[in-house]
GROMACS .gro file of C-alpha atoms in nm:
model
  271
    1ARG     CA    1   0.000   0.000   0.000
    2CYS     CA    2   0.123   0.345  -0.087
    3GLN     CA    3   0.283   0.521   0.209
    4MET     CA    4   0.058   0.825   0.178
    5PHE     CA    5  -0.251   0.634   0.286
    6ARG     CA    6  -0.402   0.556   0.619
    7PRO     CA    7  -0.491   0.190   0.674
    8SER     CA    8  -0.858   0.274   0.642
    9SER     CA    9  -0.830   0.478   0.324
   10ALA     CA   10  -0.972   0.397  -0.017
   11LYS     CA   11  -0.827   0.117  -0.227
   12SER     CA   12  -0.770   0.348  -0.524
   13ILE     CA   13  -0.471   0.574  -0.472
   14GLY     CA   14  -0.587   0.930  -0.434
   15LEU     CA   15  -0.951   0.868  -0.521
   16LYS     CA   16  -1.188   0.958  -0.243
   17ALA     CA   17  -1.557   1.038  -0.243
   18ARG     CA   18  -1.644   1.391  -0.142
   19ARG     CA   19  -1.867   1.424   0.159
   20GLY     CA   20  -2.139   1.661   0.047
   21PRO     CA   21  -2.102   1.970  -0.170
   22ALA     CA   22  -1.754   2.062  -0.298
   23ARG     CA   23  -1.734   2.383  -0.100
   24SER     CA   24  -1.432   2.428   0.123
   25GLY     CA   25  -1.638   2.605   0.385
   26GLU     CA   26  -1.812   2.274   0.446
   27ALA     CA   27  -1.497   2.057   0.424
   28ASP     CA   28  -1.427   1.854   0.735
   29ASP     CA   29  -1.077   1.796   0.875
   30TYR     CA   30  -1.022   1.499   0.646
   31PHE     CA   31  -1.024   1.724   0.338
   32LYS     CA   32  -0.827   2.016   0.481
   33PRO     CA   33  -0.481   2.071   0.325
   34LEU     CA   34  -0.174   1.976   0.526
   35VAL     CA   35  -0.001   2.304   0.446
   36GLU     CA   36  -0.053   2.557   0.722
   37GLY     CA   37  -0.263   2.853   0.615
   38ASP     CA   38  -0.376   2.690   0.290
   39VAL     CA   39  -0.747   2.720   0.213
   40LEU     CA   40  -0.963   2.549  -0.045
   41SER     CA   41  -1.204   2.833  -0.124
   42ALA     CA   42  -1.132   3.103  -0.381
   43SER     CA   43  -1.088   3.467  -0.288
   44LEU     CA   44  -1.214   3.756  -0.500
   45PRO     CA   45  -0.864   3.840  -0.633
   46GLN     CA   46  -0.818   3.476  -0.737
   47ARG     CA   47  -1.149   3.478  -0.921
   48CYS     CA   48  -1.053   3.802  -1.096
   49ILE     CA   49  -0.718   3.656  -1.207
   50VAL     CA   50  -0.884   3.349  -1.357
   51ALA     CA   51  -1.151   3.565  -1.523
   52LEU     CA   52  -0.877   3.783  -1.675
   53MET     CA   53  -0.706   3.469  -1.805
   54PHE     CA   54  -1.026   3.367  -1.984
   55VAL     CA   55  -1.051   3.715  -2.137
   56LEU     CA   56  -0.692   3.699  -2.263
   57LEU     CA   57  -0.750   3.354  -2.410
   58LEU     CA   58  -1.061   3.476  -2.594
   59LEU     CA   59  -0.867   3.775  -2.727
   60GLY     CA   60  -0.594   3.540  -2.845
   61PHE     CA   61  -0.837   3.319  -3.033
   62ALA     CA   62  -1.005   3.629  -3.177
   63LYS     CA   63  -0.670   3.756  -3.310
   64VAL     CA   64  -0.598   3.416  -3.463
   65SER     CA   65  -0.937   3.425  -3.636
   66MET     CA   66  -0.863   3.765  -3.785
   67LEU     CA   67  -0.517   3.663  -3.902
   68VAL     CA   68  -0.640   3.351  -4.082
   69SER     CA   69  -0.951   3.507  -4.235
   70ALA     CA   70  -0.786   3.558  -4.574
   71LEU     CA   71  -0.613   3.220  -4.591
   72PRO     CA   72  -0.747   2.915  -4.780
   73LEU     CA   73  -0.972   2.699  -4.562
   74PRO     CA   74  -0.778   2.369  -4.614
   75GLN     CA   75  -0.457   2.541  -4.508
   76VAL     CA   76  -0.623   2.691  -4.203
   77PHE     CA   77  -0.771   2.355  -4.103
   78PHE     CA   78  -0.444   2.162  -4.142
   79TYR     CA   79  -0.214   2.408  -3.967
   80SER     CA   80  -0.471   2.477  -3.694
   81CYS     CA   81  -0.484   2.105  -3.612
   82VAL     CA   82  -0.104   2.092  -3.602
   83ALA     CA   83  -0.083   2.403  -3.381
   84ILE     CA   84  -0.350   2.279  -3.139
   85LEU     CA   85  -0.192   1.936  -3.107
   86ALA     CA   86   0.155   2.087  -3.061
   87GLY     CA   87   0.022   2.331  -2.803
   88MET     CA   88  -0.145   2.059  -2.598
   89GLU     CA   89   0.163   1.837  -2.601
   90PHE     CA   90   0.392   2.128  -2.516
   91ALA     CA   91   0.167   2.205  -2.219
   92ASP     CA   92   0.180   1.839  -2.117
   93PHE     CA   93   0.559   1.839  -2.140
   94GLY     CA   94   0.589   2.170  -1.955
   95THR     CA   95   0.372   2.059  -1.666
   96GLY     CA   96   0.575   1.737  -1.644
   97VAL     CA   97   0.907   1.920  -1.613
   98TYR     CA   98   0.766   2.163  -1.357
   99HIS     CA   99   0.597   1.884  -1.163
  100PHE     CA  100   0.925   1.689  -1.156
  101SER     CA  101   1.106   1.999  -1.031
  102VAL     CA  102   0.876   2.089  -0.742
  103ASP     CA  103   0.832   1.723  -0.644
  104ASN     CA  104   1.203   1.661  -0.613
  105TYR     CA  105   1.386   1.982  -0.525
  106GLY     CA  106   1.359   2.274  -0.288
  107SER     CA  107   1.159   2.333   0.027
  108ALA     CA  108   0.892   2.559   0.169
  109LYS     CA  109   1.162   2.828   0.201
  110THR     CA  110   1.254   2.824  -0.168
  111PRO     CA  111   1.194   3.172  -0.315
  112VAL     CA  112   0.886   3.224  -0.536
  113VAL     CA  113   0.780   2.857  -0.560
  114GLY     CA  114   0.831   2.743  -0.198
  115SER     CA  115   0.458   2.736  -0.122
  116GLN     CA  116   0.395   2.523  -0.430
  117ILE     CA  117   0.674   2.281  -0.338
  118GLU     CA  118   0.523   2.239   0.007
  119ALA     CA  119   0.174   2.201  -0.140
  120PHE     CA  120   0.286   1.927  -0.379
  121GLN     CA  121   0.443   1.735  -0.092
  122GLY     CA  122   0.122   1.770   0.105
  123HIS     CA  123  -0.062   1.646  -0.203
  124HIS     CA  124   0.155   1.334  -0.210
  125GLU     CA  125   0.067   1.258   0.149
  126GLU     CA  126  -0.307   1.321   0.113
  127PRO     CA  127  -0.396   1.355  -0.256
  128TRP     CA  128  -0.773   1.357  -0.209
  129THR     CA  129  -0.776   1.713  -0.070
  130ILE     CA  130  -0.741   1.854  -0.422
  131THR     CA  131  -1.087   1.722  -0.510
  132TYR     CA  132  -1.236   1.971  -0.265
  133ARG     CA  133  -1.043   2.272  -0.398
  134ASP     CA  134  -1.237   2.551  -0.570
  135PHE     CA  135  -1.167   2.595  -0.943
  136CYS     CA  136  -1.026   2.948  -0.917
  137ASN     CA  137  -0.826   2.865  -0.604
  138ASN     CA  138  -0.684   2.565  -0.786
  139CYS     CA  139  -0.590   2.743  -1.109
  140PHE     CA  140  -0.494   3.098  -1.020
  141PRO     CA  141  -0.118   3.026  -0.958
  142THR     CA  142  -0.075   2.874  -1.303
  143CYS     CA  143  -0.283   3.152  -1.457
  144VAL     CA  144  -0.048   3.408  -1.301
  145ALA     CA  145   0.256   3.218  -1.429
  146THR     CA  146   0.133   3.189  -1.790
  147MET     CA  147  -0.039   3.526  -1.829
  148PRO     CA  148   0.277   3.729  -1.912
  149PHE     CA  149   0.377   3.483  -2.185
  150LEU     CA  150   0.027   3.479  -2.333
  151LEU     CA  151   0.011   3.857  -2.333
  152ALA     CA  152   0.353   3.883  -2.500
  153PHE     CA  153   0.250   3.647  -2.779
  154GLU     CA  154  -0.078   3.829  -2.835
  155VAL     CA  155   0.095   4.166  -2.859
  156PHE     CA  156   0.404   4.077  -3.061
  157CYS     CA  157   0.320   3.763  -3.262
  158GLY     CA  158   0.170   3.810  -3.606
  159ALA     CA  159   0.204   3.451  -3.725
  160PRO     CA  160  -0.145   3.302  -3.679
  161PHE     CA  161  -0.051   2.940  -3.621
  162VAL     CA  162   0.236   3.023  -3.388
  163LEU     CA  163  -0.006   3.239  -3.192
  164LEU     CA  164  -0.263   2.959  -3.189
  165TRP     CA  165   0.004   2.721  -3.056
  166ALA     CA  166   0.089   2.969  -2.782
  167VAL     CA  167  -0.274   3.029  -2.681
  168VAL     CA  168  -0.347   2.655  -2.660
  169ALA     CA  169  -0.023   2.587  -2.470
  170CYS     CA  170  -0.092   2.867  -2.221
  171ALA     CA  171  -0.451   2.744  -2.174
  172GLY     CA  172  -0.329   2.390  -2.105
  173ILE     CA  173  -0.074   2.506  -1.851
  174ALA     CA  174  -0.308   2.762  -1.692
  175PHE     CA  175  -0.575   2.501  -1.619
  176CYS     CA  176  -0.353   2.195  -1.572
  177GLN     CA  177  -0.434   2.179  -1.202
  178GLU     CA  178  -0.801   2.133  -1.279
  179PHE     CA  179  -0.716   1.845  -1.515
  180HIS     CA  180  -0.501   1.714  -1.231
  181LYS     CA  181  -0.794   1.750  -0.991
  182TRP     CA  182  -1.021   1.553  -1.224
  183SER     CA  183  -0.766   1.270  -1.234
  184HIS     CA  184  -0.814   1.236  -0.858
  185THR     CA  185  -1.194   1.260  -0.863
  186LEU     CA  186  -1.413   0.954  -0.876
  187ARG     CA  187  -1.566   0.888  -1.217
  188SER     CA  188  -1.914   0.912  -1.068
  189GLN     CA  189  -1.837   1.263  -0.940
  190CYS     CA  190  -1.692   1.399  -1.266
  191HIS     CA  191  -1.902   1.558  -1.536
  192PRO     CA  192  -1.975   1.316  -1.824
  193VAL     CA  193  -1.783   1.546  -2.060
  194VAL     CA  194  -1.474   1.514  -1.840
  195ASN     CA  195  -1.507   1.135  -1.837
  196TRP     CA  196  -1.546   1.137  -2.216
  197LEU     CA  197  -1.234   1.350  -2.261
  198GLN     CA  198  -1.036   1.122  -2.031
  199ASP     CA  199  -1.162   0.807  -2.201
  200ARG     CA  200  -1.065   0.945  -2.544
  201GLY     CA  201  -0.716   1.034  -2.424
  202ILE     CA  202  -0.768   1.407  -2.469
  203LEU     CA  203  -0.711   1.473  -2.098
  204VAL     CA  204  -0.491   1.275  -1.862
  205HIS     CA  205  -0.682   0.971  -1.737
  206ARG     CA  206  -0.714   0.901  -1.366
  207SER     CA  207  -0.569   0.550  -1.404
  208ALA     CA  208  -0.261   0.692  -1.576
  209HIS     CA  209  -0.199   0.971  -1.328
  210LEU     CA  210  -0.255   0.757  -1.021
  211ARG     CA  211   0.053   0.558  -1.120
  212HIS     CA  212   0.247   0.869  -1.021
  213HIS     CA  213   0.116   0.839  -0.666
  214LYS     CA  214   0.316   0.530  -0.584
  215PRO     CA  215   0.643   0.578  -0.400
  216PRO     CA  216   0.900   0.690  -0.498
  217PHE     CA  217   0.686   0.921  -0.717
  218GLU     CA  218   0.930   0.906  -1.007
  219THR     CA  219   0.705   0.863  -1.314
  220ASN     CA  220   0.395   1.007  -1.484
  221TYR     CA  221   0.460   1.372  -1.403
  222CYS     CA  222   0.268   1.520  -1.697
  223ILE     CA  223  -0.087   1.626  -1.611
  224VAL     CA  224  -0.252   1.773  -1.922
  225THR     CA  225  -0.299   1.498  -2.181
  226GLY     CA  226  -0.059   1.247  -2.027
  227HIS     CA  227   0.069   1.158  -2.375
  228MET     CA  228   0.423   1.264  -2.289
  229ASN     CA  229   0.445   1.038  -1.983
  230PRO     CA  230   0.539   0.711  -2.158
  231ILE     CA  231   0.781   0.895  -2.388
  232LEU     CA  232   0.961   1.074  -2.104
  233ASP     CA  233   0.955   0.777  -1.866
  234ARG     CA  234   1.075   0.513  -2.113
  235SER     CA  235   1.346   0.738  -2.253
  236GLY     CA  236   1.482   0.808  -1.905
  237PHE     CA  237   1.441   1.182  -1.958
  238PHE     CA  238   1.393   1.268  -1.591
  239THR     CA  239   1.672   1.036  -1.482
  240ARG     CA  240   1.911   1.217  -1.716
  241LEU     CA  241   1.777   1.553  -1.604
  242ALA     CA  242   1.836   1.454  -1.240
  243ASP     CA  243   2.193   1.351  -1.325
  244ILE     CA  244   2.260   1.687  -1.489
  245ILE     CA  245   2.122   1.873  -1.187
  246ALA     CA  246   2.327   1.657  -0.950
  247ARG     CA  247   2.641   1.721  -1.152
  248PHE     CA  248   2.607   2.096  -1.103
  249THR     CA  249   2.451   2.109  -0.757
  250GLY     CA  250   2.534   1.781  -0.586
  251VAL     CA  251   2.163   1.741  -0.499
  252ARG     CA  252   1.981   1.417  -0.575
  253PRO     CA  253   1.601   1.420  -0.628
  254ARG     CA  254   1.361   1.322  -0.352
  255CYS     CA  255   1.238   1.029  -0.561
  256GLU     CA  256   1.587   0.879  -0.505
  257THR     CA  257   1.657   0.991  -0.149
  258GLY     CA  258   1.308   0.919  -0.016
  259ASP     CA  259   1.301   1.247   0.178
  260ARG     CA  260   0.957   1.359   0.293
  261PHE     CA  261   0.822   1.668   0.463
  262ALA     CA  262   0.766   1.491   0.792
  263TYR     CA  263   0.636   1.806   0.962
  264LEU     CA  264   0.329   1.794   0.738
  265LEU     CA  265   0.234   1.456   0.880
  266ASP     CA  266   0.313   1.575   1.233
  267ARG     CA  267   0.079   1.868   1.176
  268ARG     CA  268  -0.203   1.635   1.076
  269GLN     CA  269  -0.150   1.415   1.382
  270LYS     CA  270  -0.162   1.720   1.608
  271ASP     CA  271  -0.490   1.826   1.446
   0.00000   0.00000   0.00000
């Protein structure tokens, strides 16, 4: 049994039925995050950030539409499909590299991303808490991270299919945590459209992602489509990346050392 689970927990790693409505104000202690001060509800600023991200994405798609309006339809269709596919897979790859990084290096005191590193370690210990997290609360950090890049492309890029690639990639990264959340949610509690997208391989499937939640947490880091996982894992990409990092820093990844944030578990026991 995976080390993150209590003896009485569910058989499926990270899948846990929600008790009542998915509102953090009603979440009992079992669903509260391990990270001190973390909340599951969304604040007004977080909602505004996510709303702004949606506006920027719509503006990006609108600019693409204007740029391709004079092009032949077959050309638009072909290159749009290529750009969308490339954007989704780039987002998948990007989330995998970032996920690998915060899973294996740094601490809560790391500048800029320390809170996310701590949150990911708490997620490893009790992955079901993400299923109770509000959409805007869940996605606003990745929206903040991708917004400058999206804005830069929309202002300076005049190539329609490059811009389409960028918009799709930024959308995938911005909302990757919600795709991640769905991979931890029981099928019966997901919208049928989400289940359909997972079953068709358009979004990362819960069965694929849950393989990540087995110690030592060294595979299946990508959380958008999941298509890049077998490629990166079988090629030893992350193993080679870890070797490069160790060569320059002398630090080995947590998936090798087995280090855990023990104080997170101590905090739960005290609660």
